[in-house]
Each structure stands twice: as C-alpha cells, then as structure tokens.
Amino acid sequence: MSTQGGAGGVTLTRLKKMKRAGGKFVCLAVYDAGFAAVACRAGVEVLLVGDSLGMVLQGHDSTLPVTMDDMIYHMRCVKRGNEGALLMGDMPFMSYASEAQTLENAAALMRAGAQVVKLEGGAWIANTTRLLAERGIPVCAHMGLTPQSVNRIGGFHVQGRDTSQAQSIIEEAQLLQQSGASLLLLECVPVALAKTIAETLEIPVIGIGAGAETDGQIMVVHDVLGISPITPKFVKNFLAEADGGIQDAIAAYVKAVKEGAFPAPEHCFH
Ligand code: KIV
C-alpha cells in the first residue's frame, strides 16, 4: 500500500529538518511502480516523476515533446509503487505558460499523486510559484541548466560559470524562496555556486551535476543502473560496483550520498 506524506511518509518539514541538522537526503527520478517500490526499499526519500521520461523512456532528443497526459500516466504508476517517499512531479514544457493553464495542470498532477510540482525557470516563475504556493501546491524551482530551454541555451551546457550569470542565479534563487518555493533544484552549475546558494537559502537545495555541498542529490534511475544511452560527467553507474541486483545498486547510491562520497570530484563542474 502506498504511504503518502501525512501517514508517516517523508514530508517537506522532514527535509527542512535534515537540512538544518546537516544531513543529506536522496532523490531519484523514476517512472513506474516497480522502480518506485525498489527505490523506497533502498532508502530513497524523494521520488521525482521527471519529464526526463521523454528522453529516457520515449527516446526523444529533448524533454519538449512530453505532455501532461504522459506526466499524469507515469505519476499514477509511481504513486502505486511508492512506499513513503515524497512524490514530486515535473510540469512539462509549456504547461505553465499562463495562469489558467498552470492552475489546471498543477491540480491535475496533484490529483494523480504528486505532493510537490517542479517548474523550470528563474525570476519569471516567481509569480507562478506564489500562485501555486498560496493555493497549497508546494513548488520545487529548477534552476541552472533547465532542459526545457535547451533551444534558447543552445545545448545541455553548464550554467553560471561567469560571475554575472552566477550572481543572477543567486538573486533569482532568493526571489523564488521569497515567492514561496519549498525546494530548489540546481542542475549543472559549478560546485562553488551551488554551495553558496545552499548555504544562503533556508529551503532545501537538491543538486544534479552541482557538487556535493547541496542538501540533497538527485539522479535518474537509468543512470544509476548504467542503462542510459549517454553518460554525462555527473552520473555514476552504481550497478557496475554493486554485489547484488538493482536494489543494491540504488542502496549504494543512497549510502554514497549520505556519506558525502557521491558526487566525487570527477562528477563536478568548476
Ligand atoms: O526530469 C528530470 O528527471 C529532472 C532531473 C534530472 C533533475 O529534472
């Protein structure tokens, strides 16, 4: 039986307490009930139904083709396998372009099982974040490399390497916290920038390709198991080193994050 936050599962309050105590929490992007259950048994605290499913499951070269119907289908699957992790869902490309769309789509994702919705963007999602937070929908803001903007950025590149862009990311992260964001996710930014942001913000900061100084880490389950067609610098195949099967590989990822052993220097950007 799936356990949601209120019934003994992981809550945002618990993540905040872990941050204050200096503990690390572990997140994993999964797309179905089977992997959700195995991840929970391995100790994963936050499950993300990511729009990375467009690339990982559907074989597209970006996340742009992913629809709300796709997200709702996979959210329902993951909810059925969830055994107490906090459940987060991505709002896909153009699903939060207007206020009306944002409210309808975020509500649909919450009804399908999400407990937090994740939106990509900086200052421009501040009003959207407030709109959702005021209506009881927790928001995780996703900054740094935002894959839905791959065409504007011109590729999947590290963000925030120059001083002025780094300063903007810091200021926009603060604005999003003030606007009611409950979590921040930083993707592919230099270690020093992620460290500054995690130290400055009160809300928990999750990193991917952002070094070991964030409060939580996230990976895509296919990367943990080494079955993705591409292997960016910031991922590690934990199945290659695991003694047992898939649950042991995910448990090794959890242990490495908790102990501060992952990400190691070779997975980081400067
Ligand atoms: O879509 C996704 O899975 C994500 C993670 C890679 C952070 O956004």
PDB file of C-alpha atoms and ligand atoms in Angstrom:
ATOM      1  CA  MET A   1       0.000   0.000   0.000  1.00  0.00           C
ATOM      2  CA  SER A   2       1.410   3.384  -0.852  1.00  0.00           C
ATOM      3  CA  THR A   3       2.032   5.712   2.084  1.00  0.00           C
ATOM      4  CA  GLN A   4       1.626   9.428   1.476  1.00  0.00           C
ATOM      5  CA  GLY A   5       3.410  12.135   3.459  1.00  0.00           C
ATOM      6  CA  GLY A   6       0.832  12.593   6.201  1.00  0.00           C
ATOM      7  CA  ALA A   7       0.776   8.886   7.081  1.00  0.00           C
ATOM      8  CA  GLY A   8       4.388   8.522   8.159  1.00  0.00           C
ATOM      9  CA  GLY A   9       5.987   9.265   4.814  1.00  0.00           C
ATOM     10  CA  VAL A  10       8.670  11.831   4.040  1.00  0.00           C
ATOM     11  CA  THR A  11       7.449  15.435   4.245  1.00  0.00           C
ATOM     12  CA  LEU A  12       8.881  18.816   3.302  1.00  0.00           C
ATOM     13  CA  THR A  13       9.189  19.538   7.036  1.00  0.00           C
ATOM     14  CA  ARG A  14      11.402  16.482   7.424  1.00  0.00           C
ATOM     15  CA  LEU A  15      13.660  17.607   4.561  1.00  0.00           C
ATOM     16  CA  LYS A  16      13.966  21.057   6.155  1.00  0.00           C
ATOM     17  CA  LYS A  17      14.910  19.478   9.497  1.00  0.00           C
ATOM     18  CA  MET A  18      17.526  17.340   7.741  1.00  0.00           C
ATOM     19  CA  LYS A  19      18.980  20.448   6.119  1.00  0.00           C
ATOM     20  CA  ARG A  20      19.213  22.246   9.476  1.00  0.00           C
ATOM     21  CA  ALA A  21      20.882  19.190  11.013  1.00  0.00           C
ATOM     22  CA  GLY A  22      23.394  18.985   8.153  1.00  0.00           C
ATOM     23  CA  GLY A  23      22.090  15.630   6.865  1.00  0.00           C
ATOM     24  CA  LYS A  24      21.879  14.716   3.180  1.00  0.00           C
ATOM     25  CA  PHE A  25      18.707  13.384   1.549  1.00  0.00           C
ATOM     26  CA  VAL A  26      18.443  11.263  -1.566  1.00  0.00           C
ATOM     27  CA  CYS A  27      16.154  11.735  -4.556  1.00  0.00           C
ATOM     28  CA  LEU A  28      15.665   9.574  -7.644  1.00  0.00           C
ATOM     29  CA  ALA A  29      13.776  10.112 -10.898  1.00  0.00           C
ATOM     30  CA  VAL A  30      11.636   7.027 -11.615  1.00  0.00           C
ATOM     31  CA  TYR A  31       8.723   6.471 -13.947  1.00  0.00           C
ATOM     32  CA  ASP A  32       6.926   3.299 -12.850  1.00  0.00           C
ATOM     33  CA  ALA A  33       5.596   1.400  -9.818  1.00  0.00           C
ATOM     34  CA  GLY A  34       8.294  -1.290  -9.798  1.00  0.00           C
ATOM     35  CA  PHE A  35      11.251   1.093  -9.636  1.00  0.00           C
ATOM     36  CA  ALA A  36       9.377   3.324  -7.160  1.00  0.00           C
ATOM     37  CA  ALA A  37       8.994   0.416  -4.705  1.00  0.00           C
ATOM     38  CA  VAL A  38      12.599  -0.752  -5.104  1.00  0.00           C
ATOM     39  CA  ALA A  39      13.873   2.835  -4.634  1.00  0.00           C
ATOM     40  CA  CYS A  40      11.857   3.253  -1.425  1.00  0.00           C
ATOM     41  CA  ARG A  41      13.199  -0.048  -0.037  1.00  0.00           C
ATOM     42  CA  ALA A  42      16.727   1.146  -0.857  1.00  0.00           C
ATOM     43  CA  GLY A  43      16.183   4.287   1.253  1.00  0.00           C
ATOM     44  CA  VAL A  44      15.363   6.954  -1.352  1.00  0.00           C
ATOM     45  CA  GLU A  45      13.477   9.819   0.319  1.00  0.00           C
ATOM     46  CA  VAL A  46      12.145  11.792  -2.678  1.00  0.00           C
ATOM     47  CA  LEU A  47      10.831  10.284  -5.919  1.00  0.00           C
ATOM     48  CA  LEU A  48      10.630  12.524  -8.972  1.00  0.00           C
ATOM     49  CA  VAL A  49       8.468  11.711 -11.953  1.00  0.00           C
ATOM     50  CA  GLY A  50      10.671  13.736 -14.257  1.00  0.00           C
ATOM     51  CA  ASP A  51       9.976  14.932 -17.764  1.00  0.00           C
ATOM     52  CA  SER A  52      13.335  13.282 -18.499  1.00  0.00           C
ATOM     53  CA  LEU A  53      10.991  10.394 -19.338  1.00  0.00           C
ATOM     54  CA  GLY A  54      10.761  11.996 -22.786  1.00  0.00           C
ATOM     55  CA  MET A  55      14.428  11.184 -23.385  1.00  0.00           C
ATOM     56  CA  VAL A  56      14.898   8.130 -21.137  1.00  0.00           C
ATOM     57  CA  LEU A  57      11.688   6.194 -21.893  1.00  0.00           C
ATOM     58  CA  GLN A  58      10.374   7.685 -25.113  1.00  0.00           C
ATOM     59  CA  GLY A  59      13.706   8.148 -26.905  1.00  0.00           C
ATOM     60  CA  HIS A  60      13.286  11.822 -27.824  1.00  0.00           C
ATOM     61  CA  ASP A  61      16.342  14.087 -28.038  1.00  0.00           C
ATOM     62  CA  SER A  62      14.840  16.583 -25.566  1.00  0.00           C
ATOM     63  CA  THR A  63      12.066  16.826 -22.947  1.00  0.00           C
ATOM     64  CA  LEU A  64       9.943  19.139 -25.118  1.00  0.00           C
ATOM     65  CA  PRO A  65       7.549  16.503 -26.550  1.00  0.00           C
ATOM     66  CA  VAL A  66       6.387  15.382 -23.077  1.00  0.00           C
ATOM     67  CA  THR A  67       2.694  16.110 -22.423  1.00  0.00           C
ATOM     68  CA  MET A  68       0.543  16.475 -19.306  1.00  0.00           C
ATOM     69  CA  ASP A  69      -1.085  13.143 -20.215  1.00  0.00           C
ATOM     70  CA  ASP A  70       2.353  11.470 -20.153  1.00  0.00           C
ATOM     71  CA  MET A  71       3.130  13.012 -16.765  1.00  0.00           C
ATOM     72  CA  ILE A  72      -0.210  12.014 -15.264  1.00  0.00           C
ATOM     73  CA  TYR A  73       0.091   8.429 -16.526  1.00  0.00           C
ATOM     74  CA  HIS A  74       3.577   7.983 -15.033  1.00  0.00           C
ATOM     75  CA  MET A  75       2.664   9.832 -11.806  1.00  0.00           C
ATOM     76  CA  ARG A  76      -0.198   7.370 -11.241  1.00  0.00           C
ATOM     77  CA  CYS A  77       2.159   4.427 -11.866  1.00  0.00           C
ATOM     78  CA  VAL A  78       4.788   5.750  -9.433  1.00  0.00           C
ATOM     79  CA  LYS A  79       2.204   6.573  -6.761  1.00  0.00           C
ATOM     80  CA  ARG A  80       1.048   2.941  -6.758  1.00  0.00           C
ATOM     81  CA  GLY A  81       4.587   1.718  -6.034  1.00  0.00           C
ATOM     82  CA  ASN A  82       5.559   4.480  -3.606  1.00  0.00           C
ATOM     83  CA  GLU A  83       6.209   3.299  -0.057  1.00  0.00           C
ATOM     84  CA  GLY A  84       6.526   6.602   1.777  1.00  0.00           C
ATOM     85  CA  ALA A  85       8.829   8.803  -0.302  1.00  0.00           C
ATOM     86  CA  LEU A  86       7.847  12.410  -1.004  1.00  0.00           C
ATOM     87  CA  LEU A  87       6.426  12.397  -4.529  1.00  0.00           C
ATOM     88  CA  MET A  88       7.412  15.224  -6.880  1.00  0.00           C
ATOM     89  CA  GLY A  89       6.236  15.696 -10.469  1.00  0.00           C
ATOM     90  CA  ASP A  90       7.523  17.805 -13.334  1.00  0.00           C
ATOM     91  CA  MET A  91       5.297  20.321 -15.030  1.00  0.00           C
ATOM     92  CA  PRO A  92       6.227  19.649 -18.679  1.00  0.00           C
ATOM     93  CA  PHE A  93       7.175  22.173 -21.382  1.00  0.00           C
ATOM     94  CA  MET A  94       4.561  24.944 -21.841  1.00  0.00           C
ATOM     95  CA  SER A  95       2.216  23.502 -19.201  1.00  0.00           C
ATOM     96  CA  TYR A  96       2.706  26.612 -17.001  1.00  0.00           C
ATOM     97  CA  ALA A  97       2.705  29.302 -19.698  1.00  0.00           C
ATOM     98  CA  SER A  98      -0.441  31.055 -18.437  1.00  0.00           C
ATOM     99  CA  GLU A  99      -2.091  31.324 -15.001  1.00  0.00           C
ATOM    100  CA  ALA A 100      -5.135  29.306 -16.024  1.00  0.00           C
ATOM    101  CA  GLN A 101      -3.012  26.524 -17.561  1.00  0.00           C
ATOM    102  CA  THR A 102      -0.728  26.460 -14.541  1.00  0.00           C
ATOM    103  CA  LEU A 103      -3.568  26.017 -12.064  1.00  0.00           C
ATOM    104  CA  GLU A 104      -5.368  23.369 -14.108  1.00  0.00           C
ATOM    105  CA  ASN A 105      -2.221  21.354 -14.873  1.00  0.00           C
ATOM    106  CA  ALA A 106      -0.707  21.552 -11.386  1.00  0.00           C
ATOM    107  CA  ALA A 107      -4.041  20.466  -9.882  1.00  0.00           C
ATOM    108  CA  ALA A 108      -4.180  17.507 -12.300  1.00  0.00           C
ATOM    109  CA  LEU A 109      -0.651  16.432 -11.323  1.00  0.00           C
ATOM    110  CA  MET A 110      -1.521  16.696  -7.610  1.00  0.00           C
ATOM    111  CA  ARG A 111      -4.710  14.663  -8.131  1.00  0.00           C
ATOM    112  CA  ALA A 112      -2.595  11.994  -9.859  1.00  0.00           C
ATOM    113  CA  GLY A 113      -0.411  11.716  -6.739  1.00  0.00           C
ATOM    114  CA  ALA A 114       2.202  14.500  -6.735  1.00  0.00           C
ATOM    115  CA  GLN A 115       2.911  16.202  -3.419  1.00  0.00           C
ATOM    116  CA  VAL A 116       5.241  18.807  -4.953  1.00  0.00           C
ATOM    117  CA  VAL A 117       5.368  20.161  -8.517  1.00  0.00           C
ATOM    118  CA  LYS A 118       8.642  21.105 -10.192  1.00  0.00           C
ATOM    119  CA  LEU A 119       8.895  24.061 -12.564  1.00  0.00           C
ATOM    120  CA  GLU A 120      11.935  25.154 -14.577  1.00  0.00           C
ATOM    121  CA  GLY A 121      12.908  28.826 -14.535  1.00  0.00           C
ATOM    122  CA  GLY A 122      14.249  31.789 -12.597  1.00  0.00           C
ATOM    123  CA  ALA A 123      12.666  35.161 -11.828  1.00  0.00           C
ATOM    124  CA  TRP A 124       9.997  34.638 -14.490  1.00  0.00           C
ATOM    125  CA  ILE A 125       8.394  31.787 -12.477  1.00  0.00           C
ATOM    126  CA  ALA A 126       8.222  33.854  -9.252  1.00  0.00           C
ATOM    127  CA  ASN A 127       4.558  34.833  -9.757  1.00  0.00           C
ATOM    128  CA  THR A 128       3.660  31.289 -10.799  1.00  0.00           C
ATOM    129  CA  THR A 129       5.384  29.942  -7.688  1.00  0.00           C
ATOM    130  CA  ARG A 130       3.400  32.336  -5.480  1.00  0.00           C
ATOM    131  CA  LEU A 131       0.142  31.470  -7.283  1.00  0.00           C
ATOM    132  CA  LEU A 132       0.638  27.757  -6.587  1.00  0.00           C
ATOM    133  CA  ALA A 133       2.065  28.065  -3.071  1.00  0.00           C
ATOM    134  CA  GLU A 134      -0.845  30.275  -1.967  1.00  0.00           C
ATOM    135  CA  ARG A 135      -3.240  27.559  -3.161  1.00  0.00           C
ATOM    136  CA  GLY A 136      -1.498  24.794  -1.212  1.00  0.00           C
ATOM    137  CA  ILE A 137       0.646  23.375  -4.009  1.00  0.00           C
ATOM    138  CA  PRO A 138       4.311  23.133  -2.977  1.00  0.00           C
ATOM    139  CA  VAL A 139       6.802  24.155  -5.667  1.00  0.00           C
ATOM    140  CA  CYS A 140      10.330  22.990  -6.402  1.00  0.00           C
ATOM    141  CA  ALA A 141      12.037  25.567  -8.617  1.00  0.00           C
ATOM    142  CA  HIS A 142      14.537  24.081 -11.091  1.00  0.00           C
ATOM    143  CA  MET A 143      17.429  26.420 -11.993  1.00  0.00           C
ATOM    144  CA  GLY A 144      20.842  26.257 -13.670  1.00  0.00           C
ATOM    145  CA  LEU A 145      20.582  24.015 -16.722  1.00  0.00           C
ATOM    146  CA  THR A 146      16.866  23.953 -17.497  1.00  0.00           C
ATOM    147  CA  PRO A 147      16.390  21.304 -20.217  1.00  0.00           C
ATOM    148  CA  GLN A 148      13.044  22.732 -21.408  1.00  0.00           C
ATOM    149  CA  SER A 149      15.049  25.797 -22.573  1.00  0.00           C
ATOM    150  CA  VAL A 150      17.644  23.752 -24.463  1.00  0.00           C
ATOM    151  CA  ASN A 151      16.909  25.596 -27.721  1.00  0.00           C
ATOM    152  CA  ARG A 152      17.404  29.017 -26.150  1.00  0.00           C
ATOM    153  CA  ILE A 153      20.518  27.915 -24.237  1.00  0.00           C
ATOM    154  CA  GLY A 154      21.943  26.215 -27.338  1.00  0.00           C
ATOM    155  CA  GLY A 155      22.653  22.795 -25.794  1.00  0.00           C
ATOM    156  CA  PHE A 156      22.922  20.955 -22.495  1.00  0.00           C
ATOM    157  CA  HIS A 157      25.709  23.133 -21.057  1.00  0.00           C
ATOM    158  CA  VAL A 158      26.920  24.038 -17.561  1.00  0.00           C
ATOM    159  CA  GLN A 159      25.327  27.305 -16.353  1.00  0.00           C
ATOM    160  CA  GLY A 160      26.621  30.020 -14.010  1.00  0.00           C
ATOM    161  CA  ARG A 161      30.315  29.853 -14.834  1.00  0.00           C
ATOM    162  CA  ASP A 162      30.675  33.596 -15.418  1.00  0.00           C
ATOM    163  CA  THR A 163      30.331  35.975 -12.499  1.00  0.00           C
ATOM    164  CA  SER A 164      27.312  37.904 -13.732  1.00  0.00           C
ATOM    165  CA  GLN A 165      25.298  34.768 -14.579  1.00  0.00           C
ATOM    166  CA  ALA A 166      26.250  33.239 -11.216  1.00  0.00           C
ATOM    167  CA  GLN A 167      25.072  36.416  -9.431  1.00  0.00           C
ATOM    168  CA  SER A 168      21.750  36.325 -11.318  1.00  0.00           C
ATOM    169  CA  ILE A 169      21.209  32.687 -10.332  1.00  0.00           C
ATOM    170  CA  ILE A 170      21.869  33.553  -6.659  1.00  0.00           C
ATOM    171  CA  GLU A 171      19.461  36.536  -6.729  1.00  0.00           C
ATOM    172  CA  GLU A 172      16.748  34.645  -8.613  1.00  0.00           C
ATOM    173  CA  ALA A 173      17.025  31.681  -6.210  1.00  0.00           C
ATOM    174  CA  GLN A 174      16.457  34.087  -3.303  1.00  0.00           C
ATOM    175  CA  LEU A 175      13.472  35.614  -5.095  1.00  0.00           C
ATOM    176  CA  LEU A 176      11.939  32.167  -5.631  1.00  0.00           C
ATOM    177  CA  GLN A 177      12.356  31.330  -1.947  1.00  0.00           C
ATOM    178  CA  GLN A 178      10.639  34.642  -1.059  1.00  0.00           C
ATOM    179  CA  SER A 179       7.873  33.779  -3.538  1.00  0.00           C
ATOM    180  CA  GLY A 180       7.068  30.591  -1.643  1.00  0.00           C
ATOM    181  CA  ALA A 181       9.180  27.859  -3.280  1.00  0.00           C
ATOM    182  CA  SER A 182       9.585  24.894  -0.921  1.00  0.00           C
ATOM    183  CA  LEU A 183      12.590  23.349  -2.662  1.00  0.00           C
ATOM    184  CA  LEU A 184      15.217  24.403  -5.191  1.00  0.00           C
ATOM    185  CA  LEU A 185      16.888  22.052  -7.678  1.00  0.00           C
ATOM    186  CA  LEU A 186      20.178  23.117  -9.264  1.00  0.00           C
ATOM    187  CA  GLU A 187      21.297  21.299 -12.409  1.00  0.00           C
ATOM    188  CA  CYS A 188      24.815  21.534 -13.882  1.00  0.00           C
ATOM    189  CA  VAL A 189      26.283  24.514 -12.073  1.00  0.00           C
ATOM    190  CA  PRO A 190      29.769  24.958 -10.587  1.00  0.00           C
ATOM    191  CA  VAL A 191      30.323  23.486  -7.118  1.00  0.00           C
ATOM    192  CA  ALA A 192      31.120  26.882  -5.532  1.00  0.00           C
ATOM    193  CA  LEU A 193      27.890  28.446  -6.837  1.00  0.00           C
ATOM    194  CA  ALA A 194      25.746  25.559  -5.561  1.00  0.00           C
ATOM    195  CA  LYS A 195      27.499  25.732  -2.177  1.00  0.00           C
ATOM    196  CA  THR A 196      26.794  29.479  -1.848  1.00  0.00           C
ATOM    197  CA  ILE A 197      23.123  29.004  -2.735  1.00  0.00           C
ATOM    198  CA  ALA A 198      22.641  26.014  -0.391  1.00  0.00           C
ATOM    199  CA  GLU A 199      24.258  27.955   2.464  1.00  0.00           C
ATOM    200  CA  THR A 200      22.247  31.112   1.787  1.00  0.00           C
ATOM    201  CA  LEU A 201      18.765  29.631   1.357  1.00  0.00           C
ATOM    202  CA  GLU A 202      16.591  28.245   4.153  1.00  0.00           C
ATOM    203  CA  ILE A 203      14.779  25.854   1.818  1.00  0.00           C
ATOM    204  CA  PRO A 204      16.470  22.541   0.966  1.00  0.00           C
ATOM    205  CA  VAL A 205      18.560  22.601  -2.229  1.00  0.00           C
ATOM    206  CA  ILE A 206      18.828  19.471  -4.399  1.00  0.00           C
ATOM    207  CA  GLY A 207      21.726  19.096  -6.829  1.00  0.00           C
ATOM    208  CA  ILE A 208      22.488  17.181 -10.007  1.00  0.00           C
ATOM    209  CA  GLY A 209      25.857  17.986 -11.524  1.00  0.00           C
ATOM    210  CA  ALA A 210      26.142  20.663  -8.812  1.00  0.00           C
ATOM    211  CA  GLY A 211      28.683  19.134  -6.426  1.00  0.00           C
ATOM    212  CA  ALA A 212      28.423  17.558  -3.002  1.00  0.00           C
ATOM    213  CA  GLU A 213      27.537  20.667  -0.993  1.00  0.00           C
ATOM    214  CA  THR A 214      23.801  20.736  -1.718  1.00  0.00           C
ATOM    215  CA  ASP A 215      21.341  19.377   0.866  1.00  0.00           C
ATOM    216  CA  GLY A 216      20.106  16.586  -1.383  1.00  0.00           C
ATOM    217  CA  GLN A 217      21.191  14.813  -4.566  1.00  0.00           C
ATOM    218  CA  ILE A 218      19.136  13.518  -7.465  1.00  0.00           C
ATOM    219  CA  MET A 219      19.867  11.105 -10.298  1.00  0.00           C
ATOM    220  CA  VAL A 220      17.790   9.365 -12.954  1.00  0.00           C
ATOM    221  CA  VAL A 221      17.344   5.659 -12.137  1.00  0.00           C
ATOM    222  CA  HIS A 222      18.551   4.634 -15.609  1.00  0.00           C
ATOM    223  CA  ASP A 223      21.838   6.491 -14.940  1.00  0.00           C
ATOM    224  CA  VAL A 224      22.277   4.794 -11.538  1.00  0.00           C
ATOM    225  CA  LEU A 225      21.938   1.468 -13.375  1.00  0.00           C
ATOM    226  CA  GLY A 226      24.149   2.454 -16.317  1.00  0.00           C
ATOM    227  CA  ILE A 227      21.493   1.848 -18.965  1.00  0.00           C
ATOM    228  CA  SER A 228      21.200   5.365 -20.413  1.00  0.00           C
ATOM    229  CA  PRO A 229      22.455   5.851 -23.967  1.00  0.00           C
ATOM    230  CA  ILE A 230      24.535   8.859 -22.884  1.00  0.00           C
ATOM    231  CA  THR A 231      26.596   9.172 -19.687  1.00  0.00           C
ATOM    232  CA  PRO A 232      27.214  12.791 -18.701  1.00  0.00           C
ATOM    233  CA  LYS A 233      30.181  13.587 -16.433  1.00  0.00           C
ATOM    234  CA  PHE A 234      27.946  13.981 -13.356  1.00  0.00           C
ATOM    235  CA  VAL A 235      26.417  10.481 -13.377  1.00  0.00           C
ATOM    236  CA  LYS A 236      27.746   7.252 -11.883  1.00  0.00           C
ATOM    237  CA  ASN A 237      26.836   3.658 -12.692  1.00  0.00           C
ATOM    238  CA  PHE A 238      26.267   2.132  -9.251  1.00  0.00           C
ATOM    239  CA  LEU A 239      25.173  -1.227 -10.686  1.00  0.00           C
ATOM    240  CA  ALA A 240      28.686  -1.817 -12.025  1.00  0.00           C
ATOM    241  CA  GLU A 241      30.041  -1.886  -8.451  1.00  0.00           C
ATOM    242  CA  ALA A 242      27.043  -3.447  -6.657  1.00  0.00           C
ATOM    243  CA  ASP A 243      27.331  -7.009  -5.312  1.00  0.00           C
ATOM    244  CA  GLY A 244      23.684  -7.832  -5.827  1.00  0.00           C
ATOM    245  CA  GLY A 245      20.981  -6.503  -8.090  1.00  0.00           C
ATOM    246  CA  ILE A 246      19.112  -3.299  -8.761  1.00  0.00           C
ATOM    247  CA  GLN A 247      18.042  -2.629  -5.161  1.00  0.00           C
ATOM    248  CA  ASP A 248      21.674  -2.990  -4.008  1.00  0.00           C
ATOM    249  CA  ALA A 249      22.817  -0.538  -6.686  1.00  0.00           C
ATOM    250  CA  ILE A 250      20.257   2.044  -5.584  1.00  0.00           C
ATOM    251  CA  ALA A 251      21.161   1.390  -1.924  1.00  0.00           C
ATOM    252  CA  ALA A 252      24.831   2.014  -2.829  1.00  0.00           C
ATOM    253  CA  TYR A 253      23.808   5.360  -4.378  1.00  0.00           C
ATOM    254  CA  VAL A 254      21.861   6.246  -1.202  1.00  0.00           C
ATOM    255  CA  LYS A 255      24.818   5.307   1.029  1.00  0.00           C
ATOM    256  CA  ALA A 256      27.309   7.239  -1.099  1.00  0.00           C
ATOM    257  CA  VAL A 257      25.176  10.402  -0.920  1.00  0.00           C
ATOM    258  CA  LYS A 258      24.572  10.077   2.817  1.00  0.00           C
ATOM    259  CA  GLU A 259      28.311   9.628   3.446  1.00  0.00           C
ATOM    260  CA  GLY A 260      29.284  12.507   1.147  1.00  0.00           C
ATOM    261  CA  ALA A 261      31.148  10.126  -1.192  1.00  0.00           C
ATOM    262  CA  PHE A 262      28.934  10.963  -4.194  1.00  0.00           C
ATOM    263  CA  PRO A 263      29.281  13.157  -6.129  1.00  0.00           C
ATOM    264  CA  ALA A 264      33.088  12.782  -6.133  1.00  0.00           C
ATOM    265  CA  PRO A 265      35.374  15.467  -7.670  1.00  0.00           C
ATOM    266  CA  GLU A 266      35.298  13.730 -11.091  1.00  0.00           C
ATOM    267  CA  HIS A 267      31.485  14.257 -11.254  1.00  0.00           C
ATOM    268  CA  CYS A 268      31.696  18.018 -10.578  1.00  0.00           C
ATOM    269  CA  PHE A 269      31.976  21.241 -12.589  1.00  0.00           C
ATOM    270  CA  HIS A 270      34.059  24.281 -11.633  1.00  0.00           C
TER     271      HIS A 270
HETATM  272  O1  KIV B   1      13.330  15.419 -15.444  1.00  0.00           O
HETATM  273  C1  KIV B   1      14.120  15.002 -14.588  1.00  0.00           C
HETATM  274  O2  KIV B   1      14.280  13.809 -14.338  1.00  0.00           O
HETATM  275  C2  KIV B   1      14.864  16.002 -13.840  1.00  0.00           C
HETATM  276  C3  KIV B   1      16.057  15.526 -13.065  1.00  0.00           C
HETATM  277  C4  KIV B   1      17.132  15.067 -13.950  1.00  0.00           C
HETATM  278  C5  KIV B   1      16.524  16.552 -12.115  1.00  0.00           C
HETATM  279  O3  KIV B   1      14.538  17.147 -13.871  1.00  0.00           O
END
